[in-house]
Coordinates of C-alpha atoms and ligand atoms in Angstrom, one line a residue:
Chain U
M22 CA -56.8 39.8 -38.3
P23 CA -58.4 36.6 -35.8
P24 CA -58.1 36.8 -32.4
L25 CA -54.6 35.6 -31.0
L26 CA -56.6 32.6 -28.6
Q27 CA -59.8 31.8 -29.6
L28 CA -61.9 29.2 -27.4
D29 CA -64.8 27.9 -29.4
R30 CA -67.3 25.9 -27.4
V31 CA -64.7 24.1 -25.4
T32 CA -65.8 21.3 -23.1
I33 CA -64.1 18.9 -20.4
R34 CA -65.7 16.1 -18.2
F35 CA -63.8 14.0 -16.0
G36 CA -65.7 11.1 -15.6
G37 CA -69.2 12.7 -14.4
L38 CA -68.1 16.3 -13.8
T39 CA -67.9 18.7 -16.3
A40 CA -65.0 21.0 -15.0
V41 CA -65.2 23.3 -17.7
S42 CA -68.3 23.1 -19.9
E43 CA -68.6 25.4 -23.9
V44 CA -66.6 27.9 -23.0
S45 CA -65.8 30.6 -25.9
A46 CA -63.4 33.5 -25.0
T47 CA -60.7 35.6 -27.3
V48 CA -57.2 36.8 -26.5
E49 CA -56.0 39.3 -29.0
P50 CA -52.4 40.1 -29.6
G51 CA -51.0 42.1 -27.1
E52 CA -54.6 42.4 -24.7
L53 CA -54.0 41.5 -21.0
V54 CA -57.1 39.8 -20.3
G55 CA -58.7 38.2 -16.8
L56 CA -60.4 35.4 -16.3
I57 CA -61.6 35.3 -12.6
G58 CA -63.7 32.7 -10.9
P59 CA -64.7 30.8 -7.6
N60 CA -62.9 28.2 -6.4
G61 CA -63.0 24.7 -8.5
A62 CA -64.3 27.3 -11.3
G63 CA -62.3 26.3 -14.1
K64 CA -59.8 28.3 -14.2
T65 CA -56.5 26.1 -14.1
T66 CA -58.3 23.7 -16.4
V67 CA -59.3 26.0 -19.3
F68 CA -55.1 26.4 -19.0
N69 CA -54.8 23.2 -19.2
L70 CA -56.9 22.7 -21.8
I71 CA -55.1 25.6 -24.0
T72 CA -51.7 24.4 -23.2
G73 CA -52.8 20.6 -24.3
V74 CA -52.3 19.5 -20.7
Y75 CA -55.8 18.0 -21.5
A76 CA -57.4 17.2 -24.8
A77 CA -60.6 18.8 -24.7
T78 CA -63.9 16.7 -25.2
A79 CA -65.6 19.4 -27.4
G80 CA -64.8 22.2 -28.9
D81 CA -62.1 23.2 -30.5
I82 CA -59.0 25.9 -29.3
R83 CA -57.0 28.2 -32.1
F84 CA -54.3 29.8 -31.8
D85 CA -53.0 31.9 -34.7
G86 CA -55.7 31.1 -36.5
Q87 CA -54.6 27.6 -36.2
P88 CA -56.1 24.7 -34.6
I89 CA -53.8 23.5 -31.6
D90 CA -56.0 21.1 -30.1
G91 CA -54.9 17.7 -30.1
L92 CA -50.6 18.9 -29.8
K93 CA -48.6 18.2 -27.8
P94 CA -48.0 20.4 -24.8
Y95 CA -44.1 21.3 -26.1
A96 CA -45.7 21.8 -29.7
I97 CA -48.1 24.1 -28.1
T98 CA -44.7 26.3 -26.5
R99 CA -43.5 26.1 -29.8
R100 CA -46.6 28.1 -31.7
G101 CA -45.6 31.0 -28.5
I102 CA -48.1 29.8 -25.4
A103 CA -45.8 30.0 -22.7
R104 CA -47.6 29.6 -19.1
T105 CA -47.1 29.2 -15.1
F106 CA -48.9 26.9 -12.7
Q107 CA -50.7 27.4 -9.6
N108 CA -48.9 25.5 -7.7
I109 CA -45.5 26.3 -8.7
R110 CA -43.4 23.6 -10.8
L111 CA -39.9 24.6 -11.2
F112 CA -36.9 22.5 -11.9
P113 CA -36.0 22.4 -8.4
S114 CA -32.6 21.0 -8.1
L115 CA -31.6 23.3 -11.3
T116 CA -30.1 26.7 -10.2
V117 CA -32.3 29.7 -10.7
F118 CA -30.0 30.3 -14.0
D119 CA -30.4 27.0 -15.4
N120 CA -34.3 27.2 -14.5
V121 CA -34.3 29.8 -17.5
R122 CA -31.6 29.2 -19.5
V123 CA -33.3 25.9 -20.3
A124 CA -36.3 27.7 -21.4
F125 CA -34.2 29.1 -24.5
H126 CA -34.6 25.4 -25.4
L127 CA -36.8 26.2 -28.6
H128 CA -34.8 28.7 -30.2
L129 CA -31.3 26.8 -29.8
A130 CA -28.8 26.6 -33.1
H131 CA -27.2 23.9 -30.7
D132 CA -28.4 20.3 -30.2
A133 CA -27.0 17.2 -29.2
V134 CA -24.0 16.9 -31.8
H135 CA -22.9 20.6 -31.1
S136 CA -23.0 19.5 -26.9
L137 CA -19.9 17.4 -27.8
T138 CA -17.9 18.9 -30.9
R139 CA -18.2 22.1 -29.1
G140 CA -16.7 24.7 -31.8
P141 CA -16.9 27.8 -31.6
K142 CA -20.3 28.4 -32.9
F143 CA -21.4 26.6 -29.7
F144 CA -19.3 28.9 -27.4
E145 CA -21.0 31.8 -29.1
E146 CA -24.2 30.8 -28.7
E147 CA -24.1 29.8 -25.2
A148 CA -22.4 33.1 -24.2
R149 CA -25.4 34.9 -26.1
L150 CA -27.7 33.0 -24.0
R151 CA -25.9 33.7 -21.1
E152 CA -26.4 37.5 -21.7
Q153 CA -30.3 37.1 -22.7
T154 CA -30.5 34.5 -19.3
R155 CA -29.3 37.4 -17.1
E156 CA -31.1 40.1 -18.9
L157 CA -34.8 38.4 -18.0
L158 CA -33.1 37.8 -14.6
G159 CA -32.9 41.7 -14.1
I160 CA -36.2 42.1 -15.0
F161 CA -36.7 40.8 -10.9
Q162 CA -33.6 41.3 -9.9
L163 CA -32.9 38.0 -9.9
E164 CA -30.1 37.6 -10.4
R165 CA -28.3 38.1 -7.2
V166 CA -29.4 33.9 -6.9
Q167 CA -28.6 32.8 -10.1
D168 CA -26.7 30.3 -8.6
E169 CA -29.0 29.2 -5.8
P170 CA -30.7 26.3 -6.9
A171 CA -34.5 27.3 -7.5
R172 CA -36.4 25.0 -4.5
S173 CA -34.2 27.1 -2.2
L174 CA -36.1 30.6 -3.6
P175 CA -38.3 32.2 -0.9
Y176 CA -41.9 32.0 -2.8
G177 CA -42.4 35.4 -3.9
D178 CA -39.2 34.4 -5.8
Q179 CA -40.2 31.2 -7.2
R180 CA -43.5 32.8 -8.4
R181 CA -41.7 35.3 -10.0
L182 CA -38.8 32.9 -11.1
E183 CA -41.5 31.1 -13.2
I184 CA -43.0 34.3 -15.1
I185 CA -39.1 34.9 -16.3
R186 CA -38.5 30.7 -17.5
A187 CA -42.1 31.5 -19.2
L188 CA -40.4 34.4 -21.0
A189 CA -37.5 32.5 -22.2
T190 CA -39.6 30.5 -24.4
R191 CA -40.6 34.2 -26.3
P192 CA -44.4 33.7 -26.3
K193 CA -47.1 35.7 -28.2
L194 CA -49.3 34.8 -25.0
L195 CA -48.4 34.3 -21.4
L196 CA -50.8 32.7 -19.2
L197 CA -50.3 33.0 -15.5
D198 CA -51.9 31.1 -12.9
E199 CA -52.4 33.3 -9.7
P200 CA -48.9 35.0 -10.1
A201 CA -49.7 37.0 -6.7
A202 CA -50.7 33.7 -4.7
G203 CA -49.3 34.1 -1.2
M204 CA -48.1 38.0 -1.3
N205 CA -49.0 40.4 0.7
P206 CA -50.9 43.1 -0.7
A207 CA -48.1 45.4 -1.3
E208 CA -46.2 42.6 -3.4
K209 CA -49.5 42.4 -5.3
V210 CA -49.2 45.8 -6.6
E211 CA -45.5 45.9 -7.3
L212 CA -46.3 42.3 -9.7
M213 CA -48.8 44.0 -11.4
R214 CA -46.4 46.8 -12.4
L215 CA -44.1 44.3 -13.6
I216 CA -46.8 42.3 -15.7
Q217 CA -47.7 45.4 -17.1
F218 CA -43.8 46.3 -18.1
I219 CA -43.6 42.7 -18.9
Q220 CA -46.5 43.1 -21.2
E221 CA -45.4 46.4 -23.0
K222 CA -41.5 45.2 -23.5
F223 CA -42.3 41.6 -24.6
Q224 CA -45.6 42.7 -26.9
L225 CA -47.5 40.2 -25.5
A226 CA -50.5 39.0 -24.8
I227 CA -51.4 38.0 -21.7
L228 CA -54.3 35.8 -19.7
L229 CA -54.3 36.1 -15.8
V230 CA -56.2 34.2 -13.7
E231 CA -55.8 36.0 -10.1
H232 CA -58.7 35.7 -7.3
D233 CA -58.2 39.5 -5.9
M234 CA -60.6 41.2 -7.7
K235 CA -59.3 44.7 -6.9
V236 CA -56.1 43.4 -8.1
V237 CA -57.2 41.7 -11.3
M238 CA -59.7 45.0 -12.0
G239 CA -56.6 47.1 -11.6
V240 CA -54.6 45.9 -14.8
C241 CA -56.8 44.1 -17.3
R242 CA -59.2 46.5 -19.4
R243 CA -61.0 43.0 -20.5
I244 CA -62.5 39.7 -17.9
H245 CA -63.4 36.6 -18.7
V246 CA -65.9 35.4 -15.9
L247 CA -66.3 31.7 -15.1
E248 CA -68.6 29.8 -12.6
Y249 CA -69.3 26.0 -12.2
G250 CA -67.5 25.6 -15.6
R251 CA -69.3 27.9 -17.5
K252 CA -68.7 31.8 -18.7
I253 CA -71.3 33.7 -17.2
A254 CA -69.8 37.2 -18.1
E255 CA -67.0 39.0 -20.5
G256 CA -66.6 43.1 -20.4
T257 CA -64.5 45.5 -18.7
P258 CA -63.8 45.7 -15.4
E259 CA -66.4 48.3 -14.6
A260 CA -69.4 46.1 -16.4
I261 CA -67.9 43.2 -14.5
R262 CA -67.9 44.7 -11.4
A263 CA -72.0 45.8 -11.8
N264 CA -72.8 42.4 -13.2
P265 CA -75.2 40.5 -11.0
A266 CA -74.6 36.9 -11.9
V267 CA -71.2 38.0 -11.2
I268 CA -72.1 39.8 -8.0
A269 CA -74.2 36.4 -7.2
A270 CA -71.4 34.2 -7.9
Y271 CA -68.7 35.7 -5.9
L272 CA -71.6 36.2 -2.6
G273 CA -72.6 32.8 -3.0
T274 CA -69.2 31.1 -2.6
E275 CA -68.5 33.2 0.1
A276 CA -71.1 31.3 1.6
A277 CA -70.6 27.9 0.3
T278 CA -67.7 25.6 0.2
P279 CA -66.0 25.2 -3.2
R280 CA -67.4 22.3 -5.3
H281 CA -64.5 20.1 -5.3
A282 CA -63.5 20.6 -1.7
Chain W
M12 CA -7.0 26.1 -29.0
L13 CA -9.3 23.2 -28.1
P14 CA -12.1 23.8 -25.3
R15 CA -10.7 22.3 -21.8
S16 CA -13.1 19.3 -21.8
Q17 CA -11.5 18.4 -25.4
L18 CA -8.1 19.1 -24.0
W19 CA -8.9 15.9 -20.4
L20 CA -10.2 14.0 -23.2
L21 CA -6.9 13.6 -25.0
G22 CA -5.3 14.0 -22.0
A23 CA -7.2 11.0 -20.9
L24 CA -6.8 9.1 -24.1
A25 CA -2.7 9.3 -23.9
T26 CA -2.4 8.6 -20.3
A27 CA -4.7 5.2 -21.8
G28 CA -1.9 4.6 -24.2
A29 CA 1.0 5.0 -22.0
A30 CA -0.9 2.7 -19.5
S31 CA -1.7 0.3 -22.0
A32 CA 2.5 0.8 -23.4
V33 CA 3.0 -0.1 -20.2
S34 CA 1.0 -2.6 -18.7
G35 CA 3.4 -5.6 -19.9
R36 CA 5.1 -4.6 -16.2
I37 CA 1.6 -4.8 -14.2
N38 CA 1.1 -7.6 -11.8
P39 CA -1.6 -9.5 -14.0
Y40 CA -4.2 -9.3 -11.4
F41 CA -3.7 -6.1 -10.4
L42 CA -4.2 -5.8 -14.2
D43 CA -7.0 -8.0 -15.1
V44 CA -9.0 -5.8 -11.7
A45 CA -8.1 -2.5 -13.5
L46 CA -9.4 -3.6 -17.2
G47 CA -12.5 -4.8 -15.2
V48 CA -12.9 -1.4 -13.1
A49 CA -12.8 0.7 -16.3
I50 CA -16.0 -1.6 -17.9
N51 CA -17.9 -1.1 -15.0
V52 CA -16.7 2.4 -15.1
I53 CA -18.2 2.9 -18.8
L54 CA -21.3 0.6 -17.6
A55 CA -22.1 3.0 -14.7
V56 CA -21.8 6.4 -16.1
S57 CA -23.6 5.9 -19.3
L58 CA -26.4 4.0 -17.0
N59 CA -26.1 7.3 -14.7
L60 CA -26.9 9.7 -17.8
I61 CA -31.0 7.5 -17.8
N62 CA -31.1 6.8 -14.4
G63 CA -29.5 9.6 -12.4
F64 CA -29.7 12.8 -15.3
T65 CA -32.4 12.5 -17.2
G66 CA -34.3 10.5 -13.8
Q67 CA -35.5 7.0 -15.8
F68 CA -35.4 4.3 -14.6
S69 CA -33.6 1.1 -16.0
L70 CA -33.4 -2.1 -14.8
G71 CA -32.0 -3.6 -18.5
H72 CA -28.4 -2.0 -18.7
A73 CA -27.1 -5.8 -18.6
G74 CA -29.1 -6.8 -21.3
F75 CA -27.5 -4.2 -23.9
M76 CA -24.6 -5.1 -22.7
A77 CA -25.1 -8.7 -23.8
V78 CA -26.3 -7.1 -27.2
G79 CA -23.0 -5.6 -27.6
A80 CA -20.7 -8.4 -26.3
Y81 CA -22.3 -11.1 -28.5
T82 CA -22.3 -8.9 -31.3
A83 CA -18.5 -7.8 -30.6
A84 CA -17.8 -11.5 -30.1
M85 CA -19.6 -12.9 -33.2
I86 CA -17.5 -10.6 -35.2
T87 CA -14.3 -10.8 -34.3
T88 CA -14.5 -14.9 -33.7
T89 CA -15.9 -15.0 -37.5
L90 CA -13.9 -12.8 -39.0
A91 CA -10.4 -12.8 -37.7
S92 CA -9.4 -16.2 -38.6
R93 CA -11.0 -15.6 -42.3
L94 CA -9.1 -11.8 -42.7
G95 CA -5.9 -13.6 -42.0
W96 CA -4.6 -10.0 -40.5
P97 CA -1.7 -9.9 -38.4
P98 CA -3.2 -9.9 -34.6
V99 CA -1.1 -6.2 -34.1
A100 CA -3.9 -5.2 -37.0
L101 CA -6.6 -7.9 -35.4
R102 CA -6.5 -5.6 -32.2
W103 CA -6.3 -2.2 -33.3
G104 CA -8.5 -2.5 -37.1
L105 CA -11.2 -5.3 -36.0
F106 CA -11.4 -4.5 -33.0
P107 CA -12.6 -1.4 -32.7
V108 CA -14.9 -2.1 -35.7
A109 CA -16.5 -5.1 -33.6
L110 CA -16.5 -2.8 -30.9
L111 CA -19.1 0.2 -32.4
A112 CA -21.1 -2.4 -33.8
G113 CA -21.9 -4.1 -30.6
G114 CA -22.4 -0.4 -29.6
L115 CA -24.8 0.2 -32.4
F116 CA -26.8 -2.7 -32.2
A117 CA -27.1 -2.2 -28.3
A118 CA -28.3 1.5 -29.5
V119 CA -30.6 0.4 -31.8
A120 CA -31.8 -2.2 -29.3
G121 CA -32.0 0.8 -26.8
L122 CA -34.1 2.6 -29.3
A123 CA -36.7 -0.8 -29.5
V124 CA -36.9 -1.3 -26.2
G125 CA -37.5 2.6 -25.4
A126 CA -39.5 4.4 -27.9
P127 CA -42.4 3.1 -27.0
S128 CA -41.7 2.5 -23.2
L129 CA -40.5 6.3 -22.5
R130 CA -43.5 7.8 -23.8
L131 CA -45.2 6.6 -20.4
K132 CA -45.0 7.9 -17.5
G133 CA -44.1 6.3 -13.9
D134 CA -42.3 3.1 -13.6
Y135 CA -43.0 1.0 -16.8
L136 CA -39.6 2.0 -18.1
A137 CA -38.4 -0.5 -15.1
I138 CA -40.9 -3.1 -16.2
V139 CA -40.5 -3.0 -19.5
T140 CA -36.3 -2.7 -19.5
L141 CA -36.1 -5.9 -16.4
G142 CA -38.6 -7.6 -19.1
F143 CA -36.1 -6.8 -22.2
G144 CA -33.2 -8.3 -19.9
E145 CA -34.9 -11.5 -19.4
I146 CA -36.0 -12.0 -22.7
I147 CA -32.4 -10.9 -24.3
K148 CA -31.2 -13.7 -21.9
V149 CA -33.3 -16.2 -23.2
V150 CA -33.2 -15.9 -26.5
L151 CA -29.2 -16.1 -26.2
Q152 CA -30.0 -19.2 -24.1
N153 CA -31.4 -20.7 -27.6
V154 CA -29.8 -19.5 -30.5
K155 CA -27.0 -22.1 -31.3
A156 CA -25.6 -20.1 -33.9
V157 CA -24.8 -18.2 -30.8
G158 CA -23.7 -21.2 -29.0
A159 CA -26.8 -21.1 -26.5
A160 CA -27.3 -21.8 -23.1
S161 CA -23.0 -22.7 -22.9
G162 CA -21.8 -19.6 -24.6
L163 CA -19.2 -18.3 -26.8
Y164 CA -15.9 -19.3 -26.4
G165 CA -12.7 -18.5 -28.1
I166 CA -13.2 -14.7 -28.1
P167 CA -9.8 -13.6 -28.6
S168 CA -8.3 -11.1 -26.4
Y169 CA -8.0 -7.8 -27.7
T170 CA -9.6 -5.9 -24.6
N171 CA -6.6 -4.1 -23.1
L172 CA -5.8 -1.0 -20.7
F173 CA -5.4 1.4 -24.2
W174 CA -9.2 0.3 -25.4
T175 CA -11.2 0.1 -21.7
L176 CA -9.6 3.4 -20.4
S177 CA -10.1 5.1 -23.5
G178 CA -14.2 3.7 -23.4
A179 CA -14.0 5.1 -20.1
A180 CA -13.0 8.5 -21.3
V181 CA -14.9 8.6 -24.1
T182 CA -18.0 7.9 -22.1
V183 CA -17.5 10.2 -19.2
Y184 CA -16.8 13.3 -22.0
V185 CA -19.6 12.4 -24.0
V186 CA -22.1 12.5 -20.6
W187 CA -20.7 15.7 -19.1
G188 CA -20.2 16.9 -22.6
L189 CA -24.2 16.4 -23.4
L190 CA -25.2 17.6 -20.0
N191 CA -23.2 20.3 -19.8
S192 CA -24.8 22.7 -22.4
T193 CA -28.6 24.9 -22.7
F194 CA -29.6 22.1 -24.5
G195 CA -28.1 19.4 -21.8
R196 CA -29.4 21.4 -19.3
G197 CA -32.8 19.4 -20.8
F198 CA -31.8 16.2 -19.3
L199 CA -31.7 17.4 -15.8
A200 CA -35.2 19.6 -16.9
V201 CA -37.2 16.1 -17.4
A202 CA -35.8 14.6 -14.4
D203 CA -37.2 17.3 -12.4
D204 CA -40.6 18.1 -13.3
E205 CA -41.9 16.6 -16.8
V206 CA -44.5 18.8 -16.7
A207 CA -42.9 21.8 -16.3
A208 CA -40.3 21.0 -19.0
E209 CA -43.1 20.1 -21.4
A210 CA -44.4 23.4 -21.0
M211 CA -41.1 24.9 -21.8
G212 CA -41.4 23.6 -24.9
L213 CA -39.0 20.6 -24.2
N214 CA -39.9 17.4 -25.9
T215 CA -39.7 15.2 -23.1
T216 CA -39.9 12.0 -25.1
R217 CA -37.2 12.5 -27.2
Y218 CA -35.0 13.5 -24.4
K219 CA -35.4 10.7 -22.7
I220 CA -35.4 8.2 -25.9
N221 CA -31.7 10.4 -26.1
A222 CA -30.5 9.3 -22.8
F223 CA -31.3 6.1 -23.4
V224 CA -30.0 5.6 -26.5
V225 CA -27.0 7.0 -25.8
G226 CA -26.5 4.7 -22.6
S227 CA -27.6 1.5 -24.3
F228 CA -24.9 2.3 -27.1
F229 CA -22.3 2.8 -24.3
A230 CA -23.6 -0.6 -22.6
G231 CA -22.8 -2.7 -25.4
I232 CA -19.2 -1.0 -26.0
A233 CA -18.8 -2.3 -22.3
G234 CA -19.6 -5.3 -23.4
G235 CA -17.8 -5.7 -26.5
L236 CA -14.6 -4.5 -24.3
Y237 CA -16.0 -7.3 -21.5
A238 CA -16.2 -10.2 -23.7
H239 CA -12.7 -9.7 -25.4
L240 CA -11.8 -9.6 -22.0
K241 CA -13.0 -12.9 -20.2
G242 CA -12.7 -14.7 -23.7
Y243 CA -15.7 -16.4 -22.9
I244 CA -19.2 -15.2 -22.2
S245 CA -22.9 -17.0 -21.8
P246 CA -26.2 -15.4 -21.6
T247 CA -26.3 -15.7 -17.4
G248 CA -23.3 -13.6 -17.2
F249 CA -25.8 -10.7 -17.8
D250 CA -28.4 -11.5 -16.0
F251 CA -30.3 -9.2 -13.9
N252 CA -27.3 -9.4 -11.3
K253 CA -25.6 -7.7 -13.2
S254 CA -27.9 -5.1 -13.8
I255 CA -28.4 -4.6 -10.2
E256 CA -25.1 -4.3 -9.7
I257 CA -24.9 -1.4 -12.0
V258 CA -27.6 0.1 -10.5
V259 CA -26.4 0.1 -6.9
M260 CA -23.2 1.7 -8.1
V261 CA -25.3 4.5 -9.7
I262 CA -27.4 4.7 -6.1
L263 CA -24.3 4.5 -4.6
G264 CA -22.3 7.6 -6.6
G265 CA -25.6 9.9 -5.7
M266 CA -27.6 9.9 -9.4
G267 CA -26.7 12.3 -11.1
R268 CA -23.1 13.2 -9.8
H269 CA -20.4 12.9 -12.5
V270 CA -17.5 12.0 -9.9
G271 CA -19.4 10.1 -7.1
V272 CA -20.8 7.7 -9.6
I273 CA -17.1 6.8 -11.4
V274 CA -16.2 6.7 -7.5
A275 CA -18.4 4.4 -6.8
A276 CA -18.0 2.3 -9.7
I277 CA -14.5 1.8 -9.0
L278 CA -15.0 1.0 -5.3
L279 CA -17.0 -1.2 -5.8
T280 CA -16.0 -3.4 -8.6
V281 CA -12.9 -3.4 -6.2
V282 CA -14.7 -4.4 -3.1
Q283 CA -15.9 -7.1 -4.9
E284 CA -13.3 -9.3 -5.3
P285 CA -12.5 -10.0 -2.8
L286 CA -16.2 -11.0 -2.2
R287 CA -16.2 -13.5 -5.2
K288 CA -15.5 -16.3 -2.5
L289 CA -19.0 -16.0 -1.2
G290 CA -21.0 -17.2 -4.7
D291 CA -24.6 -16.0 -4.7
W292 CA -24.5 -14.8 -0.6
R293 CA -22.6 -11.5 -2.7
M294 CA -26.1 -10.7 -4.0
I295 CA -27.5 -10.7 -0.5
L296 CA -25.0 -8.3 0.7
Y297 CA -25.5 -6.2 -2.2
A298 CA -29.1 -5.9 -1.3
L299 CA -28.2 -5.0 2.5
L300 CA -25.6 -2.2 1.2
L301 CA -28.2 -1.0 -1.0
I302 CA -31.1 -0.9 2.1
G303 CA -28.7 0.4 4.6
L304 CA -27.6 3.4 2.0
M305 CA -31.2 4.4 1.0
L306 CA -32.1 4.8 4.9
A307 CA -28.6 6.0 6.0
R308 CA -27.7 8.4 2.9
P309 CA -30.6 8.3 0.9
Q310 CA -28.3 11.4 -1.4
G311 CA -25.7 8.7 -2.2
L312 CA -22.0 8.2 -0.6
F313 CA -20.3 10.7 -2.7
S314 CA -22.6 13.7 -2.4
W315 CA -22.4 16.1 0.6
S316 CA -24.5 18.7 -0.5
L317 CA -27.1 17.2 0.8
R318 CA -30.3 17.4 -1.5
K319 CA -32.6 20.1 0.9
P320 CA -36.5 18.8 0.7
R321 CA -38.5 20.5 -1.5
T322 CA -40.5 23.7 -0.2
A323 CA -44.3 23.1 0.7
A324 CA -44.8 25.4 -2.2
S325 CA -43.2 23.3 -5.4
Ligands
LIG412 N1 -57.8 15.9 -13.7 C1 -58.7 16.0 -13.2 N2 -59.6 14.9 -12.8 C2 -60.8 15.5 -12.2 N3 -61.3 16.9 -12.2 C3 -60.5 17.4 -12.3 C4 -59.2 17.2 -12.9 N4 -59.0 18.7 -12.9 C5 -59.6 19.3 -12.5 N5 -60.9 19.3 -11.7 C6 -62.1 19.7 -11.2 O1 -62.2 19.9 -12.1 C7 -63.1 21.7 -11.3 C8 -62.6 22.6 -11.7 O2 -61.0 23.0 -11.4 P1 -59.5 23.8 -11.6 O3 -58.8 23.5 -11.0 O4 -59.6 24.5 -12.7 O5 -60.5 25.6 -11.0 P2 -59.9 26.6 -10.7 O6 -60.7 27.0 -10.8 O7 -58.4 27.1 -11.2 O8 -60.0 26.5 -8.8 P3 -59.0 27.3 -7.7 O9 -59.3 29.1 -7.7 O10 -59.1 26.8 -6.4 O11 -57.8 27.8 -8.5 C9 -62.6 21.3 -9.9 O12 -64.1 20.6 -9.7 C10 -61.6 20.2 -9.9 O13 -62.3 19.6 -8.7
LIG413 MG1 -56.8 26.9 -10.2

């Protein structure tokens, strides 16, 4: 069986800056993989390449054995890749409920015409979606705020809602960009537990970007490490922890300022 | 049993019929204002779908109105005498067909203008639609078949309370219905954050084009009603000022609010009557009104739930 996701020597340049340089990596079905690296290493850019926000300058990206580079973001989501954003991008004026509901879009039987004819089938589907939305919200106990506009949620809940919204697209692969950012250590542990729960429940592969090494090491069986757009290591948490290049990269950035700052 | 929204529509259509039946007893001046109000409700509600709910910025609504007005008027003026139908058959048979044709032509124009420009981000749409409005005007001013600069005369006055009120009711129903479904929430999602909407599998371009085509369709219907109300249309009646007038209604009503925009359309149409004497000064007053409003109530006149500023996180 081919890997679920396969990056093959993927490169992107922004003018003179090579943000991602010849990165090859794979994610297997159902696997929880970490993607780490210092600030500005290119982690978010890798996500943007996978989801079609950016087009690669060189290299190719395959999902389920099919090339996906050049597809529009919505078409890539249709293939089964969903994501969250490092700088939370909810639909701020929509309610918490509608944020999730709208993400069922790809699986809708009704369309514009049915919204106007409003027959029994339409209402049946809407009732079913309402049920499914509530179920998803329940994972993070967000039903209690379901009628609030998303922008009014506290920061941590906004991150949780973004994960739930991504799940509504029914992905095979979920890309999480620093989902625990801004959370305290206890919240982080709780979130990671839930991420593992979600992964098992929905049979998902997850690619997780997270700065906190301890957190990543705790949940991922395999980790890719980026530095200055290049992949410098890949392996189990133990191997990564012992890898001299990784140690140097992380020690190096503690002293130096990030490249793009 | 029909869903509530459709019962509402039926009720509205019945009311339109009843109002039309007694319209002979209404003071003609008042009736004229009422007809104008209903037409402006159609224009504002349909533009609200594009500019309010879907978050685009069209400045060409009057252009689509013109397409509908000229199409419908050409159909009735050429066919009315040739068909040899009794007036009743013309008003209730030919007229709705002409209106629909006007709406469809406007929708096609909307597709032609929207498909290329809605792919682009930012304010391209405003510029393109602005250009479209001007082009339509110049084209109409130069085509002899439609009366060129002097316009079209002798358009039969088929527009009555039934057609305008039903038109308004159907527009409201369609816009409300489109938005009130899981599918329809996509319009609002596109307005909120296009990148996130795409990431959730929404074809944002498709949504924007849908909104634009439906909005243009109803602008075309409004145009046909307007032509058969006034009996005379000329290219300058559908200029940039008219587009701005509709934009102001939408902004005043609180972009993307159903009731607010309807109320704004009614108020502004009624208020305009005494201001007609001011001629071109009216537009200056409009501009001042808009600036004042943006400063005082950026959320629109009729929205009491103030839109909170985004948190730093989003
Ligand atoms: N659209 C863009 N145009 C120009 N440069 C960009 C663009 N996007 C990213 N970059 C640059 O690419 C590099 C990698 O950025 P990226 O955001 O992927 O890093 P990251 O690993 O996600 O960092 P962080 O941990 O801070 O989130 C940075 O130098 C950044 O400035
Ligand atoms: Mg990042």
